[in-house]
CSV table of C-alpha atoms and ligand atoms in Angstrom, one decimal:
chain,number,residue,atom,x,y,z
A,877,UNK,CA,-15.2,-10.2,28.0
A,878,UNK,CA,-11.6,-9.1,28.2
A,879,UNK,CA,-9.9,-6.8,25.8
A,880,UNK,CA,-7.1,-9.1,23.8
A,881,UNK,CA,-3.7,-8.0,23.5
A,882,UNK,CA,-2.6,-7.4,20.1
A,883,UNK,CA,1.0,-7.4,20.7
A,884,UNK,CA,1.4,-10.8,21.2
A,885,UNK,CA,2.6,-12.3,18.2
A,886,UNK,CA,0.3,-12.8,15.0
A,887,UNK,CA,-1.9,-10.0,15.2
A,888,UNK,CA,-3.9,-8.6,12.8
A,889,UNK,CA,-3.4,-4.5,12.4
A,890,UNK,CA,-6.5,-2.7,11.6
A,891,UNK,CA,-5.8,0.2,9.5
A,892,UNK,CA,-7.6,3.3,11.4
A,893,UNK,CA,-8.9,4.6,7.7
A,894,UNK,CA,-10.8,1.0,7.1
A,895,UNK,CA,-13.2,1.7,10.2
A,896,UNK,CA,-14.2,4.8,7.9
A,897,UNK,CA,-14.6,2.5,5.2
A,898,UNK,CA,-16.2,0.0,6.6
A,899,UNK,CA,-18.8,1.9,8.0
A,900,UNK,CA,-19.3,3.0,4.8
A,901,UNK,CA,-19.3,-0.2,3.0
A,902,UNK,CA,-17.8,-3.2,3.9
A,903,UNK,CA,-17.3,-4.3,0.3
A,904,UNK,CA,-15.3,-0.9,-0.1
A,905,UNK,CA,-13.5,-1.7,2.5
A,906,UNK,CA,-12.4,-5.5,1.3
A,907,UNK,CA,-11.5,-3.7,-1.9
A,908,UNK,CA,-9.1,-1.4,-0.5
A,909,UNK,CA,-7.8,-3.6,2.7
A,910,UNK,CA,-8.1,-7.3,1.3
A,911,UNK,CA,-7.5,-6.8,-2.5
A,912,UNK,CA,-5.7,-3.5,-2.1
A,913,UNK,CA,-7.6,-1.7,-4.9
A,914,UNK,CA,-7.5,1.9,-4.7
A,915,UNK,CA,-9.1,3.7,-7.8
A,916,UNK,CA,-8.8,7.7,-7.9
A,917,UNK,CA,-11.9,10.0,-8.9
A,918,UNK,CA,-12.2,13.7,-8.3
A,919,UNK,CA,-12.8,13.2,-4.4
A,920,UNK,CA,-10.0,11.1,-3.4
A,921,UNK,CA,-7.7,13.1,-5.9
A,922,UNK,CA,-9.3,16.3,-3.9
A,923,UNK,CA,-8.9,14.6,-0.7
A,924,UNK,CA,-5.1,13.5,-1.1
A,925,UNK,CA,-4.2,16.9,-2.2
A,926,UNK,CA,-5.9,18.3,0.8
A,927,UNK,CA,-4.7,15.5,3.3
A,928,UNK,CA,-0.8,15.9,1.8
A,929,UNK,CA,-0.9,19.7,2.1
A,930,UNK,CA,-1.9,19.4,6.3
A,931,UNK,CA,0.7,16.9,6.4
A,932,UNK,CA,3.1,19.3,4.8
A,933,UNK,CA,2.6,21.9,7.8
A,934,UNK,CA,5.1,21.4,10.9
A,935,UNK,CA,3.9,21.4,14.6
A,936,UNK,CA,3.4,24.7,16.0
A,937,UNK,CA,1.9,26.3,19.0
A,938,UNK,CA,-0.6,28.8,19.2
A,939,UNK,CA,-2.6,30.7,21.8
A,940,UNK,CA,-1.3,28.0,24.2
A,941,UNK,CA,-2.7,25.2,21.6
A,942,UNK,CA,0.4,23.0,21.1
A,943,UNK,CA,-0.7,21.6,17.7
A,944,UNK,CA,0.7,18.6,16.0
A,945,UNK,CA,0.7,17.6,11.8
A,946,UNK,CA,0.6,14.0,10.9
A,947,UNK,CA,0.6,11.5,14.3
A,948,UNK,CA,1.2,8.2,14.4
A,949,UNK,CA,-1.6,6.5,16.3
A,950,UNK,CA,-1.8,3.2,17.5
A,951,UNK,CA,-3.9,1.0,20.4
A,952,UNK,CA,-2.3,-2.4,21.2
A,953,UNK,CA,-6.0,-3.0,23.3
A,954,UNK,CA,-7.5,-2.9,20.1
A,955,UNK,CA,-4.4,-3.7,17.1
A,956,UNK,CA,-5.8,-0.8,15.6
A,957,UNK,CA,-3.1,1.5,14.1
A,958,UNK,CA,-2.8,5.0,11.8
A,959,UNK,CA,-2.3,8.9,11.8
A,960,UNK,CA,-4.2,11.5,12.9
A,961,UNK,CA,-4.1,14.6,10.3
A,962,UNK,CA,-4.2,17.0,13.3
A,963,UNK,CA,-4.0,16.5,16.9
A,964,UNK,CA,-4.5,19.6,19.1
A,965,UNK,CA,-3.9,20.0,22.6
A,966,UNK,CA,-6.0,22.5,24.4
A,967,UNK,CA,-4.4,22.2,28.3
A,968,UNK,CA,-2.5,19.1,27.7
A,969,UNK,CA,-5.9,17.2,26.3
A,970,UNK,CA,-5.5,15.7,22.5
A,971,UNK,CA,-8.3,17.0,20.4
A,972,UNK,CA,-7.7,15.0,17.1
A,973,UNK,CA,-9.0,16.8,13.7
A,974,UNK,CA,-9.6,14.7,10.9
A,975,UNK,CA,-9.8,16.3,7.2
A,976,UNK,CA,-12.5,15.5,4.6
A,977,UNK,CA,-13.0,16.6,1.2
A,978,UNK,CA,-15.8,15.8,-0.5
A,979,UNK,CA,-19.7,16.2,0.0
A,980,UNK,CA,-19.5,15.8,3.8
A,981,UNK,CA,-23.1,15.7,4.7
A,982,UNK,CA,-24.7,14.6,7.7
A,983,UNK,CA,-25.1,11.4,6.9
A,984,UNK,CA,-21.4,10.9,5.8
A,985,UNK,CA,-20.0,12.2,9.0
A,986,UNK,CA,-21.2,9.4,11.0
A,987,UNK,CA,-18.6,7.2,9.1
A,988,UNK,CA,-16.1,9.9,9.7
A,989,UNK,CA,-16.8,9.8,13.2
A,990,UNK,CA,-15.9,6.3,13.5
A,991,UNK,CA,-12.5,7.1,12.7
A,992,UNK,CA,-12.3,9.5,14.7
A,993,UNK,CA,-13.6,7.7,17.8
A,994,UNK,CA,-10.7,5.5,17.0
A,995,UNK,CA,-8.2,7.7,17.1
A,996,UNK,CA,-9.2,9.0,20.5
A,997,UNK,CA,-8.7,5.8,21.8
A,998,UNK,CA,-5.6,5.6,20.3
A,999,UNK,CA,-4.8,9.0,21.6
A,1000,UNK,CA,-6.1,7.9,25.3
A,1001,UNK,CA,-4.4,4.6,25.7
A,1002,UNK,CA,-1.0,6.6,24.1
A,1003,UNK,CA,-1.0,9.7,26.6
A,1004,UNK,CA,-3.3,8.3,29.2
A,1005,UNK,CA,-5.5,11.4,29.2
A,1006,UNK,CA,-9.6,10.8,28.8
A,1007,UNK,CA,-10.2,12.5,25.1
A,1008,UNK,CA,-13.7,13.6,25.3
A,1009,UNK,CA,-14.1,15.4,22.0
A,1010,UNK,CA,-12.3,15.7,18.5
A,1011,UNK,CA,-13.4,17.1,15.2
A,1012,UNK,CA,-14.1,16.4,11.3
A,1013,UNK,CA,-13.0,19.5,9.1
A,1014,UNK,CA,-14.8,19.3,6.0
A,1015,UNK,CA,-12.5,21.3,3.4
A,1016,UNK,CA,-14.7,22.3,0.7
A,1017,UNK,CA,-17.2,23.8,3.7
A,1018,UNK,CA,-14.9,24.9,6.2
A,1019,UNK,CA,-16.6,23.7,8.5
A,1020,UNK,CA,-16.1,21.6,12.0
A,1021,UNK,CA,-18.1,19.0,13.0
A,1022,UNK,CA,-17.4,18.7,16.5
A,1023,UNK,CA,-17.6,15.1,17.4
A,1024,UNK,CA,-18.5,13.6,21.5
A,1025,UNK,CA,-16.7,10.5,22.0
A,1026,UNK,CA,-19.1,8.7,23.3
A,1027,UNK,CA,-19.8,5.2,25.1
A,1028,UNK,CA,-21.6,4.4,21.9
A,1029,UNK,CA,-19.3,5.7,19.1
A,1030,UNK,CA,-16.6,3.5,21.6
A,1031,UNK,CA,-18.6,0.3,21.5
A,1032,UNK,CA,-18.9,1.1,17.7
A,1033,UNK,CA,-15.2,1.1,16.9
A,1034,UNK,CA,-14.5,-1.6,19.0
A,1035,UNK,CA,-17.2,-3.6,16.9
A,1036,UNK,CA,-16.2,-2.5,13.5
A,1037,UNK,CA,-12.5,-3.2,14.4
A,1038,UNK,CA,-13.4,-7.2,15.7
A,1039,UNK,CA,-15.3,-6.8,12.1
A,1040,UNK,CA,-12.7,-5.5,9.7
A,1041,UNK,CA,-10.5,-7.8,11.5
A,1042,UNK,CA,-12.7,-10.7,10.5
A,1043,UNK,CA,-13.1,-9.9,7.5
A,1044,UNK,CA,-9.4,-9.4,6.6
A,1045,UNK,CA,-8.4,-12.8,8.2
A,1046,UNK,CA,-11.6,-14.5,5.9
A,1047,UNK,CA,-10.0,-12.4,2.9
A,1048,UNK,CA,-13.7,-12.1,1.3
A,1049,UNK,CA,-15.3,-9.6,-0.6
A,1050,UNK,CA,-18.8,-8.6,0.7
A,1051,UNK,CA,-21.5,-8.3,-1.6
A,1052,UNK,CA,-22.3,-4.6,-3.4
A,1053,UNK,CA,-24.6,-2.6,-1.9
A,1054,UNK,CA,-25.5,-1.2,-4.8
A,1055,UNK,CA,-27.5,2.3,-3.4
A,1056,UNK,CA,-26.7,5.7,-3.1
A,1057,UNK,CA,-23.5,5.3,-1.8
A,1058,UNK,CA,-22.3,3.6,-4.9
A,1059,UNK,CA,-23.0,7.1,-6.8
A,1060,UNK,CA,-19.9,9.0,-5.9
A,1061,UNK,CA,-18.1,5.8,-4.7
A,1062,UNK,CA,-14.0,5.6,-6.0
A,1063,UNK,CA,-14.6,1.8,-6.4
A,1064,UNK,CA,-17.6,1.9,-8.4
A,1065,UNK,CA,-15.6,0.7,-11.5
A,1066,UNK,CA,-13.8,-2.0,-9.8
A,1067,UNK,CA,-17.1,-3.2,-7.5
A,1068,UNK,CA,-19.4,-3.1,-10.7
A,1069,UNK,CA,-22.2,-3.0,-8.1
A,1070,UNK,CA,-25.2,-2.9,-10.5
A,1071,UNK,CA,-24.1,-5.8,-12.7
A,1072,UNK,CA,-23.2,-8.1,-9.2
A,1073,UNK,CA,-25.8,-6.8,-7.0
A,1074,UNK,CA,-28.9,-7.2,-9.6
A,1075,UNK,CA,-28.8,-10.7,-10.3
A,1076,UNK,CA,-31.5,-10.4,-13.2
A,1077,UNK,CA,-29.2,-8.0,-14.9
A,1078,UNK,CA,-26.3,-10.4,-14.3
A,1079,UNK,CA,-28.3,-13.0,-15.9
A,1080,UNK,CA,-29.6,-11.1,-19.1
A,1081,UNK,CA,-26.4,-9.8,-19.4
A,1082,UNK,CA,-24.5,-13.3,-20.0
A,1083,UNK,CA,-27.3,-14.1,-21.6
A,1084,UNK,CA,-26.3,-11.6,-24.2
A,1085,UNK,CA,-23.2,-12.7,-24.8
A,1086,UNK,CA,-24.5,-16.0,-26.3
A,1087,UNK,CA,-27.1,-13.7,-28.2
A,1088,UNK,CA,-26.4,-13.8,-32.4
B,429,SF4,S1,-19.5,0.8,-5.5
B,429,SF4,FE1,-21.0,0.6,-3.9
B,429,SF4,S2,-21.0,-1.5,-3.2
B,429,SF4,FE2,-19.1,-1.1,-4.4
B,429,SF4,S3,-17.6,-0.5,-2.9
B,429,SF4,FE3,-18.5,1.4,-3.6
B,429,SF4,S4,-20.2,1.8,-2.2
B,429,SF4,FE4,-19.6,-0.3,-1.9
């Protein structure tokens, strides 16, 4: 199947951030891209901080790596569109760096990665130059997790995209997934994912309400 063209008239952007989000949960994603809910806890407070003081820093060069702060990325194959905290280029190839704070573990750099891969091809179809790797910086770490951008983490975006698309066109919430991930989860007051997603607690507690 052919790629559409999303600069025809009435596309639908996809925020680069959602495909993090999604990954991560769709329902967090609705919240933030449907409903536009954004509560601040620690992490995201952390994160901005973090994510506004790399934004602050102007382009520079050094040891013949031209770097550039804040780029605005965009694919019209894909209507996906966004900024790249960091986008180095080692010999005229972008390697884009995006910053995390938080508890970056293994598991929740595969969501990061998504975004990442998206920005590549942002980054490819922009300069026309294959972008084989990028990185996520973990702040609190200092660490780099170099990412491959692979056929698979390509196929990934692209389905994710087609998916957030859907889902901001439907303009539905998803259900809670009400696991671990709801623990350190910004939304978690918003979502309510243990009174939605446990329907027996749902019941007793309206139940309760009728209780003398
Ligand atoms: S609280 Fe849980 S279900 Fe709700 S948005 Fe966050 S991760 Fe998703």
């Amino acid at each position: 199947m052919e790629d559409e063209d999303y600069t025809i008239a009435g596309f639908e952007p996809v925020f680069l951030s959602a495909l993090e989000h999604y990954s991560y949960c769709p329902r967090q994603c609705a919240l933030i891209h449907v409903e536009q809910t954004f509560d601040e806890n620690i992490y995201t407070l952390r994160g901005r901080a973090v994510h506004q003081r790399v934004h602050e820093v102007d382009s520079f060069s050094e040891e013949g790596v031209r770097v550039e702060h804040s780029l605005a990325l965009w694919s019209n194959r894909l209507g996906l569109v966004g900024q790249a905290d960091l986008v180095e280029f080692h010999e005229g190839v972008p390697y884009p760096v995006e910053y995390k704070y938080g508890k970056y573990r293994e598991r929740d750099i595969e969501h990061a990665a998504v975004q990442l891969g998206g920005q590549a091809i942002c980054l490819e179809e922009m300069t026309g130059i294959a972008v084989p790797k990028g990185a996520v910086y973990c702040h609190n770490s200092h660490r780099r997790y170099e990412i491959t951008i692979t056929s698979e983490l390509r196929s990934k975006v692209q389905a994710i995209t087609a998916a957030v698309r859907a889902m901001l066109l439907a303009g539905e919430l998803p259900p809670p997934a009400n696991d671990k991930r709801c623990r350190n989860c910004s939304l978690n007051a918003v979502c309510m994912p243990s009174a939605i997603g446990d329907g027996s607690k749902a019941r007793s507690l309206v139940a309760g309400l009728f209780r003398l």
